[in-house]
Coordinates of C-alpha atoms in Angstrom, one line a residue:
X909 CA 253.9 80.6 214.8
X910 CA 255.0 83.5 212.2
X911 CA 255.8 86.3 214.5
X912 CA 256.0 89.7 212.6
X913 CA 257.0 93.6 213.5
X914 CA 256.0 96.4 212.4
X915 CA 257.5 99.9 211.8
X916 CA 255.1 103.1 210.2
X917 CA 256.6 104.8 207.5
X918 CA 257.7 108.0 206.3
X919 CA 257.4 110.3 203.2
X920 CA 257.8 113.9 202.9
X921 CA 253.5 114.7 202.9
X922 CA 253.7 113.8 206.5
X923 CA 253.7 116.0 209.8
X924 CA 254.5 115.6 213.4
X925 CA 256.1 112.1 212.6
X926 CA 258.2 111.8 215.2
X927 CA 255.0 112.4 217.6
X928 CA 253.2 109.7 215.6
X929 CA 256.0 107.0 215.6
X930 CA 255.6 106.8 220.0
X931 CA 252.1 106.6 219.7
X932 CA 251.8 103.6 217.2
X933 CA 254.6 101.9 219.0
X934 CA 253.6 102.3 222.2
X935 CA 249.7 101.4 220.8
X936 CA 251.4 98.5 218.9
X937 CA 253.4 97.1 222.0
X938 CA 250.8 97.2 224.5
X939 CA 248.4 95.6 222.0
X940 CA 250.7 92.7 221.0
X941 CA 253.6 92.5 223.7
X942 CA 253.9 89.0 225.6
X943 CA 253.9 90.2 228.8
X944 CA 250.1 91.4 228.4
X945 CA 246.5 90.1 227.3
X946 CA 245.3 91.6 223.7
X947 CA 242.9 93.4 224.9
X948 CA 242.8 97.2 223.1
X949 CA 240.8 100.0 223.5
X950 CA 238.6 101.6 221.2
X951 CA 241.3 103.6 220.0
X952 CA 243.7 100.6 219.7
X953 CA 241.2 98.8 217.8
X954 CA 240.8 101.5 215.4
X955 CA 244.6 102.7 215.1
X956 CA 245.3 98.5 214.5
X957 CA 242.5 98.7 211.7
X958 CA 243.8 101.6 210.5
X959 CA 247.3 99.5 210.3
X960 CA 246.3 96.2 209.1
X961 CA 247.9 94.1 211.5
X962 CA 246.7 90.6 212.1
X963 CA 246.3 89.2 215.4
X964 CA 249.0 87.3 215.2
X965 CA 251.9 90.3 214.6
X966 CA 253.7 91.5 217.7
X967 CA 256.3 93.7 217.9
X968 CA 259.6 92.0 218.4
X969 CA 262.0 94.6 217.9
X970 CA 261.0 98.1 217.0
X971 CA 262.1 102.0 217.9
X972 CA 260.9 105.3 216.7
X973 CA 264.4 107.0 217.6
X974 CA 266.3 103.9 215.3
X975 CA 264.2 105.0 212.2
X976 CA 266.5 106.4 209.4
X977 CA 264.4 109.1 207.6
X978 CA 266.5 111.2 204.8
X979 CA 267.2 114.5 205.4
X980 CA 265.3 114.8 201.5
X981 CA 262.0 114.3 203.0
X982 CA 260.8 117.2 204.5
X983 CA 256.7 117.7 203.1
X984 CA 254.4 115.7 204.8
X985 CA 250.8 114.7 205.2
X986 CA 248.9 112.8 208.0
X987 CA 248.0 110.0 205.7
X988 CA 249.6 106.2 206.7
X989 CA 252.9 105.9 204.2
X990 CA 255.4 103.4 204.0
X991 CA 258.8 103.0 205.5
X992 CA 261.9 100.3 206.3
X993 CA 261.0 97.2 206.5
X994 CA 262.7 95.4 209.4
X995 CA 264.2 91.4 209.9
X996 CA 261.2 90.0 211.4
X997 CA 260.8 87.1 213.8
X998 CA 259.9 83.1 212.4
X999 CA 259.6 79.4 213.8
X1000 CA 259.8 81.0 217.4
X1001 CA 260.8 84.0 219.9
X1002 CA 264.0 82.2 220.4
X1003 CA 264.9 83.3 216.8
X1004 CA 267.7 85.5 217.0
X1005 CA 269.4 85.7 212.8
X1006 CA 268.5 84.2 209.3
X1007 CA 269.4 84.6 205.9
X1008 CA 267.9 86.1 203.0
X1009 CA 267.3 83.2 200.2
X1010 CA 265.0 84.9 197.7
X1011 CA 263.7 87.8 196.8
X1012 CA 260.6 87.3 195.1
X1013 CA 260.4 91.1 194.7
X1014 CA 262.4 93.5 192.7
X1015 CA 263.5 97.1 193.4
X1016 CA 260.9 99.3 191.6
X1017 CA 258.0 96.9 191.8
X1018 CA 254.4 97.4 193.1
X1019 CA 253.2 95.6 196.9
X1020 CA 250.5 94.8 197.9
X1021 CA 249.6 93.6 201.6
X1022 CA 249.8 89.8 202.3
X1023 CA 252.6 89.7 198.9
X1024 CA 255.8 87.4 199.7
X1025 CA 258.8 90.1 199.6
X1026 CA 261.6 87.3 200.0
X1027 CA 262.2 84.0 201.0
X1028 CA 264.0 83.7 205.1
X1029 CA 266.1 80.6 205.8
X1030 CA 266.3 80.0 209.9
X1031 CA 267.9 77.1 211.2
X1032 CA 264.6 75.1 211.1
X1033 CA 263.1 75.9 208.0
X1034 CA 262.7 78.2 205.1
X1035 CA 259.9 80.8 205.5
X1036 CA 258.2 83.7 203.2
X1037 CA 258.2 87.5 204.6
X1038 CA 255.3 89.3 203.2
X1039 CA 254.7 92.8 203.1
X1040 CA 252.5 94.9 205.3
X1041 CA 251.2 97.6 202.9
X1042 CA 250.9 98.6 199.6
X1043 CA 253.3 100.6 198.2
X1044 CA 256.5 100.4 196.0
X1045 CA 260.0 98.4 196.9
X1046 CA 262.4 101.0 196.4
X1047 CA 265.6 99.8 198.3
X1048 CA 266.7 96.6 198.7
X1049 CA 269.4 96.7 201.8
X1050 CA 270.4 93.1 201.9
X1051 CA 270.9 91.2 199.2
X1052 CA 270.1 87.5 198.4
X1053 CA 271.9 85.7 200.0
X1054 CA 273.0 87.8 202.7
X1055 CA 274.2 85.7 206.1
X1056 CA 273.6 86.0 210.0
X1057 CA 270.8 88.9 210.1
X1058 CA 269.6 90.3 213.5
X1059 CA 266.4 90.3 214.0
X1060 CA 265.0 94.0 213.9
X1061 CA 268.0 95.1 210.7
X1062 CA 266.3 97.0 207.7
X1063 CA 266.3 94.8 205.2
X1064 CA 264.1 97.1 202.1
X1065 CA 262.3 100.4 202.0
X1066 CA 259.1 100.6 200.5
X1067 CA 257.4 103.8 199.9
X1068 CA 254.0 105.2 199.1
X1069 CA 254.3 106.8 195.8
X1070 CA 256.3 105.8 192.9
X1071 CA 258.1 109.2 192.4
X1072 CA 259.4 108.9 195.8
X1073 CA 261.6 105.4 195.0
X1074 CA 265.0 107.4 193.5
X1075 CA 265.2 109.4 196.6
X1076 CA 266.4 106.0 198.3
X1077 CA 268.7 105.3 195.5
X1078 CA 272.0 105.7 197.8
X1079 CA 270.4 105.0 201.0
X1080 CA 272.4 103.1 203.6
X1081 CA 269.9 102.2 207.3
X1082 CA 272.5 102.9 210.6
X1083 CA 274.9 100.4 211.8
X1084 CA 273.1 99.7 214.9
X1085 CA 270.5 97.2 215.2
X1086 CA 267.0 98.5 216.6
X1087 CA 267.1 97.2 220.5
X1088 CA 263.9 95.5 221.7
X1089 CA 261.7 97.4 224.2
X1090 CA 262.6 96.2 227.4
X1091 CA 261.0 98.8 229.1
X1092 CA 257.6 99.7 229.7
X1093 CA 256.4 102.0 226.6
X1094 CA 255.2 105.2 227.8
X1095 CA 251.4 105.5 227.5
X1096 CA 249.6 107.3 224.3
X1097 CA 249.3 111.5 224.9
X1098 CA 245.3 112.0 225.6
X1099 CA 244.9 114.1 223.1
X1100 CA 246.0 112.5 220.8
X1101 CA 243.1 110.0 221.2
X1102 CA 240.6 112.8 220.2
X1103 CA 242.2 113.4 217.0
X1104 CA 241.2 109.6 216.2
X1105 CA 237.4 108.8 215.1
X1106 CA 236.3 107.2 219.0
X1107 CA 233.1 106.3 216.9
X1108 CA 234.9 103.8 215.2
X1109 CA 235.9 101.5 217.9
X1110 CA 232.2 99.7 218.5
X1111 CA 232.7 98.6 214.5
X1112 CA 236.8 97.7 215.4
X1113 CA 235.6 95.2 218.2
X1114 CA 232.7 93.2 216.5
X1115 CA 234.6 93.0 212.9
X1116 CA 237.5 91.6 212.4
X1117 CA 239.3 92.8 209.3
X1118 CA 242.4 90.7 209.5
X1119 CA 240.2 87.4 209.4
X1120 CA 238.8 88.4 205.7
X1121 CA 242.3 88.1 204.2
X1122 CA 243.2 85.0 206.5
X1123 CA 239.9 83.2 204.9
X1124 CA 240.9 84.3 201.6
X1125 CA 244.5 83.0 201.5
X1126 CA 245.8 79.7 202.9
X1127 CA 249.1 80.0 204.4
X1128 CA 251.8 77.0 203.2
X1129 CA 255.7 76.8 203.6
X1130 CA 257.0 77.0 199.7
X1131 CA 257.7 73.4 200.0
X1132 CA 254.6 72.5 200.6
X1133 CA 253.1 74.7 198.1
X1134 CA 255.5 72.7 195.8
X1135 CA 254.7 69.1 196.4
X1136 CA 250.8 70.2 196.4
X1137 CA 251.5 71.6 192.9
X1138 CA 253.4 68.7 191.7
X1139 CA 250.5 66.5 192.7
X1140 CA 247.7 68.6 191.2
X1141 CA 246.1 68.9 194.7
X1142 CA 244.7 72.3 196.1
X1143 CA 245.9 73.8 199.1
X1144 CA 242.1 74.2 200.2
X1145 CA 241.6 70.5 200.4
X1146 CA 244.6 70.4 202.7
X1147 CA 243.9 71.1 206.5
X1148 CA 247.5 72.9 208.4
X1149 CA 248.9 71.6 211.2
X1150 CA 251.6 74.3 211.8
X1151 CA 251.3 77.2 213.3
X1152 CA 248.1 79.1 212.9
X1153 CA 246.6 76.4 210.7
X1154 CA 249.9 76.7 208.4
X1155 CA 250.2 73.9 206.1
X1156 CA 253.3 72.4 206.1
X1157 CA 255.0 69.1 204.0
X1158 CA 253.8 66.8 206.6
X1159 CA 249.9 67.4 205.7
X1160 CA 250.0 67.4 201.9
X1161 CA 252.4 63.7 202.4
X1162 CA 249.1 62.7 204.7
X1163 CA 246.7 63.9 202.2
X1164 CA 248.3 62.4 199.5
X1165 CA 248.6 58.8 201.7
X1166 CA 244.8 59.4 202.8
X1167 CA 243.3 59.8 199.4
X1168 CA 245.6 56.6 197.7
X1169 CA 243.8 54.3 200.5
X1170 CA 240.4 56.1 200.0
X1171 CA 240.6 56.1 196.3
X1172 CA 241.3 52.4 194.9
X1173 CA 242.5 52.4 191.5
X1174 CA 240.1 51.2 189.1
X1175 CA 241.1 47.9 187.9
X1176 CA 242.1 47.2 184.0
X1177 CA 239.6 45.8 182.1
X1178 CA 240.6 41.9 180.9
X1179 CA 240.5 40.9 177.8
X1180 CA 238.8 37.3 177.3
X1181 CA 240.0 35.8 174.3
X1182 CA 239.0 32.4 173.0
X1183 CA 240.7 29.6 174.0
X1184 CA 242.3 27.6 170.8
X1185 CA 241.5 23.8 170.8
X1186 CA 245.2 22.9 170.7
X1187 CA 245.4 24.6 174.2
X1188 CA 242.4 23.0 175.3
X1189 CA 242.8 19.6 174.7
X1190 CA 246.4 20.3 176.4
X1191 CA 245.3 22.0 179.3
X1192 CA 242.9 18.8 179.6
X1193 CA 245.3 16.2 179.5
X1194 CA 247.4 17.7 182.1
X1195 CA 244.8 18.5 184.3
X1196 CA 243.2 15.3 184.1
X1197 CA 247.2 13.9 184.5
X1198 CA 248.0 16.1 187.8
X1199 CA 244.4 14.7 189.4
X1200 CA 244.8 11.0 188.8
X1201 CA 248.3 9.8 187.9
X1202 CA 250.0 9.7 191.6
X1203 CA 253.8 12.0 190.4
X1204 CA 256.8 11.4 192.2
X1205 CA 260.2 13.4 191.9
X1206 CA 263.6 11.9 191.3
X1207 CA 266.3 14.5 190.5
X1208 CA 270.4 13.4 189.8
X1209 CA 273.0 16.5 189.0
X1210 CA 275.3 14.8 185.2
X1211 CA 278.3 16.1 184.6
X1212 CA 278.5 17.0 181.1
X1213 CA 282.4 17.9 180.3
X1214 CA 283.1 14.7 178.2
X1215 CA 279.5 15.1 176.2
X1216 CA 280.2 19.0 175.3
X1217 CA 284.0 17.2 174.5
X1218 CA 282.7 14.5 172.8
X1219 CA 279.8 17.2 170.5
X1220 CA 282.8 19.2 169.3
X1221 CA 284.3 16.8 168.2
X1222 CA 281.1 15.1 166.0
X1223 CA 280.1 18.6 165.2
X1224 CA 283.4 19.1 163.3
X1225 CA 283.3 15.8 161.3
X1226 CA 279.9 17.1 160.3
X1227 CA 280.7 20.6 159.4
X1228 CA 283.8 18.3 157.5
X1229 CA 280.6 16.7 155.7
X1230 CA 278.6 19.3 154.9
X1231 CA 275.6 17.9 158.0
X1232 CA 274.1 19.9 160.4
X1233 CA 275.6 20.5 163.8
X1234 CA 274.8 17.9 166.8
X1235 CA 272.9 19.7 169.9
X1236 CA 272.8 18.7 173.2
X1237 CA 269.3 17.9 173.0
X1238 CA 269.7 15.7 170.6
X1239 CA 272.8 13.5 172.8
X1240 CA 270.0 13.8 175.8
X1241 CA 267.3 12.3 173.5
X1242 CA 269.7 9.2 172.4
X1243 CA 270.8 8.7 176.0
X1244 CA 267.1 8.5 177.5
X1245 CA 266.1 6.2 175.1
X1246 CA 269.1 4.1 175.3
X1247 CA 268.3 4.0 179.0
X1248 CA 264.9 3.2 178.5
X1249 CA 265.9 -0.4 176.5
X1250 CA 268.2 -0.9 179.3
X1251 CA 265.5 -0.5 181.7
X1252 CA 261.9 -1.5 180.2
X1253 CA 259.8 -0.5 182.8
X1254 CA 259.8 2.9 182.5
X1255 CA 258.8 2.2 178.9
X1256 CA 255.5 1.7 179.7
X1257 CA 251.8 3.0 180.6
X1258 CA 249.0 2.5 182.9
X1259 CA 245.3 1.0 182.0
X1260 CA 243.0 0.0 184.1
X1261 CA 243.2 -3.5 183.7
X1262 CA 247.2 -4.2 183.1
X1263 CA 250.3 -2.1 182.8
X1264 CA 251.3 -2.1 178.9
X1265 CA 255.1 -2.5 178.2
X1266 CA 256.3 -1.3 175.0
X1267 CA 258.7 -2.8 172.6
X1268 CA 259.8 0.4 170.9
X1269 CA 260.6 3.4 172.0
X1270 CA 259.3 6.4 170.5
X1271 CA 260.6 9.7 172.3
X1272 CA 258.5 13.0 172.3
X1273 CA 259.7 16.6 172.4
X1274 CA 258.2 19.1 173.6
X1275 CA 258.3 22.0 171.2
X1276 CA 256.8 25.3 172.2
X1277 CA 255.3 28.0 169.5
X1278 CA 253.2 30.7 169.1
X1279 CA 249.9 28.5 168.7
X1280 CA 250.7 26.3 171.5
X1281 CA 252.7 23.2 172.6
X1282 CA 253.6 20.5 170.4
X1283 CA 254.9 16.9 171.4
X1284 CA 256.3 15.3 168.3
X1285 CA 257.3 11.6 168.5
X1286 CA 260.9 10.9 167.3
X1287 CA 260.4 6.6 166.9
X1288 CA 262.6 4.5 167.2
X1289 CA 265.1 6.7 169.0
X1290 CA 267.4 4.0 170.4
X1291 CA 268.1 2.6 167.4
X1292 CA 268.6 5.8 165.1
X1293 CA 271.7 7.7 164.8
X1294 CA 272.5 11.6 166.6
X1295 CA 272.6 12.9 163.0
X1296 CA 269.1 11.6 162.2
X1297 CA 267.9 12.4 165.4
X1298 CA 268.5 16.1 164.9
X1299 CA 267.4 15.9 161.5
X1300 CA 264.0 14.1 162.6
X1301 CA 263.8 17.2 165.7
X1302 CA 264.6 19.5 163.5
X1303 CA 261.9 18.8 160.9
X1304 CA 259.0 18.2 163.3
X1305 CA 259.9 21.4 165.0
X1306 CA 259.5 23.3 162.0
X1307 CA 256.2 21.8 161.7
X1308 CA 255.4 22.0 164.5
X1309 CA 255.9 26.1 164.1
X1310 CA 254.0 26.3 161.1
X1311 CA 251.0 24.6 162.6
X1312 CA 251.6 21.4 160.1
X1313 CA 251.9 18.6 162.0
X1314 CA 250.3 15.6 161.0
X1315 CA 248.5 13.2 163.8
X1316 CA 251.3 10.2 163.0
X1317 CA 253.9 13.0 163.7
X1318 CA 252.9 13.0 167.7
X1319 CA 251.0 9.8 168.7
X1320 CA 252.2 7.0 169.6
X1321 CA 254.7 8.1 172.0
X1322 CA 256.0 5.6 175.0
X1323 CA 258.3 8.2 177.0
X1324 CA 258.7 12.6 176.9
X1325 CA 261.5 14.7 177.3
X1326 CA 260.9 18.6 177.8
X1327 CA 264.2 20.8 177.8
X1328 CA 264.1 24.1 179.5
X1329 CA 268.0 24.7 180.6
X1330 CA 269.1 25.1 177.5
X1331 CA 267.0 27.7 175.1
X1332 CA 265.8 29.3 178.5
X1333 CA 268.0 28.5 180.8
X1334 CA 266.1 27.1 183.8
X1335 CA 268.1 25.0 186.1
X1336 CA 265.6 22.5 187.4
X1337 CA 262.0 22.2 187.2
X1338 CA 259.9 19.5 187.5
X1339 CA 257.2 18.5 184.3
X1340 CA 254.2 16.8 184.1
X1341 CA 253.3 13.2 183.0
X1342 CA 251.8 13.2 179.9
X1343 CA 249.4 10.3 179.9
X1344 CA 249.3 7.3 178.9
X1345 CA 253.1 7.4 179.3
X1346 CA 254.4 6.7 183.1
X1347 CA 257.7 9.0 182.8
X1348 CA 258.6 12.4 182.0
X1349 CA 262.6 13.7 182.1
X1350 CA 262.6 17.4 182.7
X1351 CA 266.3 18.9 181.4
X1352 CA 267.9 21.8 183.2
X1353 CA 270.8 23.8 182.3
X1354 CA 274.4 23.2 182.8
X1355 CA 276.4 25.5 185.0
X1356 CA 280.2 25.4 186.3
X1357 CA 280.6 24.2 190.0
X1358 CA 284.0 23.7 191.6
X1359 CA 284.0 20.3 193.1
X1360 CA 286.8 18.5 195.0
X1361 CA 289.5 17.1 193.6
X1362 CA 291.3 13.2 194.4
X1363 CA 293.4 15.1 197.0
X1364 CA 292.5 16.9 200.0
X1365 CA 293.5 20.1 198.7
X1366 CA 292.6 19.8 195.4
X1367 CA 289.5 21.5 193.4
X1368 CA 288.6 21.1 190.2
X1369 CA 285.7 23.2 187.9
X1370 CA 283.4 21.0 185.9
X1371 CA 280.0 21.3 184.2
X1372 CA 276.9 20.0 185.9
X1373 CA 273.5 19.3 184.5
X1374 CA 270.0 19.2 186.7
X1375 CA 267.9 16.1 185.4
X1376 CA 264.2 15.3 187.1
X1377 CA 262.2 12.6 186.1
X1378 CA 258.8 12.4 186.8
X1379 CA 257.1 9.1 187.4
X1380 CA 254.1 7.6 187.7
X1381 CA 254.3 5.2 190.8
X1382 CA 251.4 3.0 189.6
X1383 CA 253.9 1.6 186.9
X1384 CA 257.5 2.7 188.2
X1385 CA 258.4 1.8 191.6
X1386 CA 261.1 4.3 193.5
X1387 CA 263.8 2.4 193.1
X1388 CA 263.2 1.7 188.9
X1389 CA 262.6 5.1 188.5
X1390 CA 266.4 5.5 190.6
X1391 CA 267.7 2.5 188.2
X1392 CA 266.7 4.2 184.7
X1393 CA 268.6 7.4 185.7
X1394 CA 271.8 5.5 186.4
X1395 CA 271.3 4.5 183.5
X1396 CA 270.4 7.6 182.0
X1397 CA 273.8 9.2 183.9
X1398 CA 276.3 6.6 183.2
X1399 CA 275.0 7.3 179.0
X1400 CA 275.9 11.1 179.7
X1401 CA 278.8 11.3 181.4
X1402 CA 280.4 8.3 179.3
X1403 CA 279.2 9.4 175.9
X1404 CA 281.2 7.2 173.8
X1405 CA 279.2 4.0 174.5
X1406 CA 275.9 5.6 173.0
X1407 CA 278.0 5.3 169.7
X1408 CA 279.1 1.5 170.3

């Protein structure tokens, strides 16, 4: 709860001030102390509409015999004026200090009631001071950033009328801090209360005229007022939890988590494009593969030292020559179909009636490109050389790229290798049978793994390659499928008898 004081002012137009401080203090602290119920008198009601305090303002700490008024004053008038303006009380009543943070307010500037003056840091939070009345801010006693202030210290002066702001120009409040009442205030002079209109009092109880301003402006910490800004929400959306309906950063975070669940964001709008018959007619054939040809998995780890070894050395007689360099592709592609001669039965596909075994063996690629996937058919592969192989990849990739490819240039197929590892570095994956074959090898990437060594101390670092091959096990049987990548293995890791 924002707990506020109040101390009635001075200028040189008034009389009797002294007389009129103990009446609007003791007024003030029977009306507001915590020791009592608010319950005012006709003349309480009026002098507090008279003063614009809120029902929330209490006096915490306030004196008529600790008011500094220059000995420069001297003309007066019985009109309410403006006067120090004292530390006030935030957070709690336990609140003893704070410092000053900001001042949103200049000497020489114009105040108006419900206006933040300065910015209070407490040991709980950061708060705003407004002012009480409108006048001018003529002295500034503590400046920003000034440390450990008592509650109930002058902190500014404000004063009625401009020309009155250079007669606090050199103006320095008392050393001693305003004591809190203690005591009980000694009651109002009777006559006092005559002088004030008593026919005003009925119209004091039934209206309220601090509520008008409280409906009119919505009370938030400045951090708050901050995130709300930042998120384009207003303050007036935003029900205050703190004290006296004060918004704080809690409630605009709960807002802002409310309205994300209430308001779903509106989805995208998809974009349907046709889809090209090369991808139909591929997304057909695998779907119909996945749904009736029965895959199993095998997958072996190759180490590939002596191949790299053995492609360095090739690639320089062919740089030597003037040929184009050897990949690794191209060694995979030899040693799959040198494996499949070795074992036969993975060279083959199912029908109905019979499994069909094929005497050649013709290799497709898998070749990827803007308009789709392309399988090219190197033929013959066990019987060409590396060189020609490459050349052969190379060429129906290029087709394949520019859209080209001729129906000779991917039928006829008996077995399909698709590499992954090595222009996109996948380690292991396992591919789809393309039908009517019965096997697909799916190549990973190589990677260095330390492995052990012939002692039992000893490591060494070698490179290992992840191979799966899918099978179909109407045609290949577990232990075939486990047979052709022995096969396949023994090829990579002992390169040099693909070349006998």
């Amino acid at each position: 709860m924002v707990y506020a004081s109040r101390i009635i002012s001075h200028s040189k137009k008034l009389k009797h001030v002294s007389t009129l401080l103990r009446r609007e203090h003791a007024v003030a602290v029977r009306g507001f102390s915590n020791t009592t119920q608010p319950s005012l008198t006709g003349r309480e009601d009026m002098l507090k509409t008279r003063l614009n305090y809120s029902p929330a303002e209490r006096i915490s700490k306030c004196s008529a015999s600790n008011v500094p008024i220059p000995s420069g004053i001297s003309a007066m008038r019985t009109k309410p004026m403006t006067g120090p303006t004292f530390f006030r009380e935030y957070i709690s009543s336990q609140m003893r200090s704070g410092n000053i943070a900001r001042w949103l307010k200049k000497e020489g500037d114009k105040v108006a009631p419900g206006e933040v003056l300065c910015e209070v840091e407490t040991d709980k939070a950061t708060v705003e001071m407004e002012c009480m009345e409108e006048g001018y801010l003529a002295k500034i006693v503590k400046e920003e950033g000034a440390k450990e202030i008592q509650v109930g210290e002058v902190i500014a002066i404000t004063v009625e009328e401009e020309e009155d702001i250079q007669k606090f120009k050199d103006y320095t409040p008392s050393s001693g801090t305003p004591p809190a009442p203690e005591e009980k205030p000694a009651p109002s002079p009777p006559k006092e209360e005559k002088v004030e209109k008593p026919a005003s009092a009925p119209e004091a109880k039934t209206s309220k005229p601090s509520s008008a301003p409280s409906e009119d402006r919505i009370f938030a910490s400045p951090l708050a007022k901050k995130l709300a800004e930042d998120s384009n929400v207003p303050l007036s959306s935003i029900k205050g939890t703190g004290p006296e309906g004060r918004i704080v950063k809690a409630d605009v975070e709960e807002f802002l988590a409310s309205r994300g669940k209430e308001t779903t964001a509106k989805p995208s709008k998809p974009t349907d494009s046709k889809v090209p018959a090369l991808d139909y007619v591929t997304a057909s054939r695998l779907a119909f593969s996945k749904q009736t040809i029965p895959h199993y998995y095998l997958t072996v780890d190759t180490c590939v030292d002596k191949l790299m070894g053995l492609r360095s050395q090739l690639n320089s007689f062919q740089e030597a020559s003037g040929g184009k360099r050897i990949s690794v592709n191209d060694l995979v592609i030899k040693a799959a179909a040198l494996a499949l001669r070795k074992v036969p039965q993975c060279n083959s596909s199912w029908t109905d009636e019979y499994i069909r075994q094929f005497s050649n063996v013709n290799i497709n690629v898998a070749v990827q490109t803007e308009n789709g996937l392309y399988v090219p058919v190197v033929k013959d592969a066990d019987k060409k050389g590396l060189s020609k192989i490459g050349e052969e990849v190379r060429f129906l990739a290029q087709k394949a790229k520019e859209n080209s490819l001729k129906p000779e240039d991917y039928e006829g197929g008996t077995f399909t290798v698709s590499n992954l590892g090595g222009p996109f570095g996948i380690k292991q994956f396992c591919a789809v049978i393309n039908p009517p074959q019965a096997a697909i090898l799916a190549i990973g990437s190589a990677e260095k793994r330390v492995v052990a060594g012939s002692g039992p101390d000893q490591f060494n670092v070698a490179s290992y390659m992840s191979v799966t091959l899918s099978c179909d096990h109407r045609v290949i049987d577990g232990a075939i499928g486990a047979e052709w990548l022995k096969a396949f293995k023994g090829y990579i890791e002992t390169p040099e008898s693909m070349l006998l």
